Coordinates of C-alpha atoms in Angstrom, one line a residue:
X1 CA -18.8 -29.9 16.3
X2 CA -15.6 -30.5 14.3
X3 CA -14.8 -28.8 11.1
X4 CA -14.7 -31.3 8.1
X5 CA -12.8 -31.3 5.4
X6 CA -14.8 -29.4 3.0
X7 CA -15.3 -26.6 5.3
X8 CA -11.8 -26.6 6.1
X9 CA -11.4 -26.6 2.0
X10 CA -14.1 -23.8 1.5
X11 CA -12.3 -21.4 4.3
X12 CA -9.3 -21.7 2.4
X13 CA -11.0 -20.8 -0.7
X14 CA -12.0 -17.7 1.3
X15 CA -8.9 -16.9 3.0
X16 CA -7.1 -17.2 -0.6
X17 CA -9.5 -14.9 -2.4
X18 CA -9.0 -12.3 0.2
X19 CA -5.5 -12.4 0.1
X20 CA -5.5 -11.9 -3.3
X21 CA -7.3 -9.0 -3.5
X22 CA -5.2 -7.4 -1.3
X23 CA -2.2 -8.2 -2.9
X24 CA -4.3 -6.8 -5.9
X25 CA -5.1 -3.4 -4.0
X26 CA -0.9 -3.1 -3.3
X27 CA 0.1 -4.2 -6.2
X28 CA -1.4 -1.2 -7.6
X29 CA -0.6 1.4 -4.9
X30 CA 3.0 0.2 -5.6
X31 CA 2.6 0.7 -9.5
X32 CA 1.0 4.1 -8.7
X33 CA 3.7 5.1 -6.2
X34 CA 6.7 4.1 -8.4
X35 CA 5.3 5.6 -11.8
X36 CA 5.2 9.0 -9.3
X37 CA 8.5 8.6 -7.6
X38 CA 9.6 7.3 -11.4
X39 CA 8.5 10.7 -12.6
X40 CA 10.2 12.8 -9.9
X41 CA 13.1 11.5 -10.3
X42 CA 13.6 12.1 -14.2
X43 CA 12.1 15.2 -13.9
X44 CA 15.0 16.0 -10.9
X45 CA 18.0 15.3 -13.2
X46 CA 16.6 15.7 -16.6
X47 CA 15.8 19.4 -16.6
X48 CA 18.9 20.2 -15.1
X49 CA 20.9 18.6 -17.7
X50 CA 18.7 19.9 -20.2
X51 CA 19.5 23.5 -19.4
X52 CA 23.2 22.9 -18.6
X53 CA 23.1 21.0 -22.0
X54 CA 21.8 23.4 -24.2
X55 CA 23.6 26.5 -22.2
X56 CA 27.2 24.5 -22.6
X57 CA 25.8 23.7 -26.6
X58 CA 24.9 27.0 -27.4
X59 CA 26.6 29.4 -24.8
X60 CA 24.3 32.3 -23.3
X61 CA 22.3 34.8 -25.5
X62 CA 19.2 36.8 -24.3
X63 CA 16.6 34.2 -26.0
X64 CA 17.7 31.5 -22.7
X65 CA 16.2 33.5 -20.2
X66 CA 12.6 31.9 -21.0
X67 CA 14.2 28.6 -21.6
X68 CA 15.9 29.6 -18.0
X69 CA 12.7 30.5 -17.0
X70 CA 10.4 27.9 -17.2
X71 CA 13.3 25.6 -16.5
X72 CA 13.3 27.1 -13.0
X73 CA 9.6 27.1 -12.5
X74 CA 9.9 23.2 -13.3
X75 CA 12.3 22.5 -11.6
X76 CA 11.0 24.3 -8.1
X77 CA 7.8 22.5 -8.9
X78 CA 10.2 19.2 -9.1
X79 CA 11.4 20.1 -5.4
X80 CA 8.0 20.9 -4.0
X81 CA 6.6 17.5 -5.0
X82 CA 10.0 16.0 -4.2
X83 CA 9.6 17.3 -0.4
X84 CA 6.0 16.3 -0.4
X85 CA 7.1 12.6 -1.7
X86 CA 9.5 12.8 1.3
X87 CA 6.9 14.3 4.0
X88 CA 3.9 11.5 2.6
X89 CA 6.9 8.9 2.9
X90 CA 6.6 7.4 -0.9
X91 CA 9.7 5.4 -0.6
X92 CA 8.5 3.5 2.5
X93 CA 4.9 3.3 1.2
X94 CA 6.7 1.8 -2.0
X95 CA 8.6 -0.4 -0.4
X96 CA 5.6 -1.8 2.0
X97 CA 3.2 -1.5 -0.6
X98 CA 5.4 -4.1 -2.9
X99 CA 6.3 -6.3 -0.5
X100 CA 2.5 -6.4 1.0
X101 CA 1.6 -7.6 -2.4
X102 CA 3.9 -10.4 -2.7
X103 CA 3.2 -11.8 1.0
X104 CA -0.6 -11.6 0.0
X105 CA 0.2 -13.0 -3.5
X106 CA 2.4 -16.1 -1.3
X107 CA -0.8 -16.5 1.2
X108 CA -3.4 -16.6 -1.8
X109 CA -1.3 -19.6 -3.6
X110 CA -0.7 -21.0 -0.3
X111 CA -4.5 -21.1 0.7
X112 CA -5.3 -22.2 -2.7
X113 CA -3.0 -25.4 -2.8
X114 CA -4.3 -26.2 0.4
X115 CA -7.6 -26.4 -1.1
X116 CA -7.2 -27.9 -4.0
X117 CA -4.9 -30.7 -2.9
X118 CA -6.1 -30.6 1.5
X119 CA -4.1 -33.6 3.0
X120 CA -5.4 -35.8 6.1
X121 CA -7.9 -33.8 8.0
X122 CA -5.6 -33.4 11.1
X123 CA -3.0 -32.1 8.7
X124 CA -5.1 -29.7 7.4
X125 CA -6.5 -28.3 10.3
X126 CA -2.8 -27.9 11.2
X127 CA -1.6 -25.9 8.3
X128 CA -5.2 -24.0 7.9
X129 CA -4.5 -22.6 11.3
X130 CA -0.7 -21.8 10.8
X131 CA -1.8 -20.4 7.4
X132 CA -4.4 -18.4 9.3
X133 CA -2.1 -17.3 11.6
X134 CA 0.1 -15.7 9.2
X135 CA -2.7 -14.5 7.0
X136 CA -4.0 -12.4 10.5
X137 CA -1.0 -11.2 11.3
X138 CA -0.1 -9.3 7.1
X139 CA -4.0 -8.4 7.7
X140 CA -3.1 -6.6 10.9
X141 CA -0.4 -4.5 9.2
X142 CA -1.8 -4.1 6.1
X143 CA -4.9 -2.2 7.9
X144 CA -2.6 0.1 9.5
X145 CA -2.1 1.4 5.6
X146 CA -5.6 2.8 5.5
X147 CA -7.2 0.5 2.9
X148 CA -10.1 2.9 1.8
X149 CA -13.7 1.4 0.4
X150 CA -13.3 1.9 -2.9
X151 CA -9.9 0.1 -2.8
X152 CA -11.5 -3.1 -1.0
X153 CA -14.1 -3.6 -3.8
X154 CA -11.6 -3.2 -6.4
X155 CA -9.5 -5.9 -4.6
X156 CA -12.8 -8.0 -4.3
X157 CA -13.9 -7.6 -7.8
X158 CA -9.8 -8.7 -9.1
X159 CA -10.5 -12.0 -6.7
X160 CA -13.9 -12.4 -8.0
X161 CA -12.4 -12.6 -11.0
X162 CA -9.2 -14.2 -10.7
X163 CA -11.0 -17.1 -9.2
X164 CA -14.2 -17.1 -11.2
X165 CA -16.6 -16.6 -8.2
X166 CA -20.1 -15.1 -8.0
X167 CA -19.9 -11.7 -6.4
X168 CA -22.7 -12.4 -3.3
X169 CA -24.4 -9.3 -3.8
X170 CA -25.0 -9.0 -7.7
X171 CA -24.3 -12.6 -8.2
X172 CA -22.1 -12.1 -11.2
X173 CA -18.4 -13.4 -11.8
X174 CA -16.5 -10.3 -12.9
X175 CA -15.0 -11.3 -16.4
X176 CA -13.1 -7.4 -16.5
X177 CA -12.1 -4.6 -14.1
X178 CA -14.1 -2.3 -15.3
X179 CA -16.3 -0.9 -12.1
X180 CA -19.9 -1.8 -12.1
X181 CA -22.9 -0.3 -9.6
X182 CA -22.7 -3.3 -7.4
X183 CA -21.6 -2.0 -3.6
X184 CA -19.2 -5.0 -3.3
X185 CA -17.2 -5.3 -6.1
X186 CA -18.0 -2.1 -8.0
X187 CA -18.0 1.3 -7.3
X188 CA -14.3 1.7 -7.5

């Protein structure tokens, strides 16, 4: 048996909440990742100037060597977390992560347009499947990038939310992000 137009319609609805909350769940892996690659590099050229700042200020006198001190011990901290950003690949992750979550952002409005305004039922089967097709293939990829548990019902409860639908296991529409007990979009 075909699919009519209102299934067609409810499996975008679907399609666009899932797609949302993964663009949700790399939005905020990208906000994480730059804050901490943000951090590294201040860190990397701030202590440095610092030091040659107050040195070249004040010239050298015995009370520098702590300020020298702890200015090394930062600064070789700086380059272990620097070589660990490097060795857990923060710039690539970064750079997926952000443009993951606007291709999942694109797919969510696209879904959602197609089921609030669906054209001809031939039409819409058309661009459902093309849509689909697209959605499977940013799925595929975005698995690879180890989505844990906790991140999917974070995603689920910031699509719950966004588009005001009951959560099907504790039957509530999440009006915050605050985590609740509920194993599908809480526990985060």
């Amino acid at each position: 048996m075909a699919a009519g137009i209102d299934d067609y319609r409810r499996r975008c609805w679907d399609a666009a909440l899932h797609a949302y909350g993964t663009s949700h769940i790399f939005q905020r892996r990208a906000a994480r990742l730059k804050s901490r690659t943000d951090m590294l590099t201040w860190v990397g050229l701030a202590v440095p100037l610092l030091i040659g700042a107050l040195v070249g200020t004040f010239g050298q006198n015995e009370h520098w060597s702590v300020v020298l001190t702890v200015g090394a011990v930062v600064a070789a901290v700086q380059l272990a977390m620097s070589l660990w950003s490097l060795v857990k690949r923060w710039p690539e992750e970064l750079a997926y992560s952000s443009s993951s979550a606007t291709a999942n952002e694109t797919l969510a409005s696209r879904f959602t347009a197609l089921g609030e305004d669906p054209p001809g039922h031939q039409a819409l089967r058309t661009q459902f499947e093309k849509l689909t097709v697209e959605d499977t293939a940013r799925r595929d990829r975005d698995n690879e990038k180890g989505v844990t548990e906790k991140e999917r019902r974070m995603g689920m409860r910031a699509a719950l939310r966004k588009y005001q639908r009951q959560c099907a296991a504790c039957h509530q529409v999440p009006i915050t992000m605050e985590p609740s007990d509920c194993a599908v979009c809480g526990q985060f």
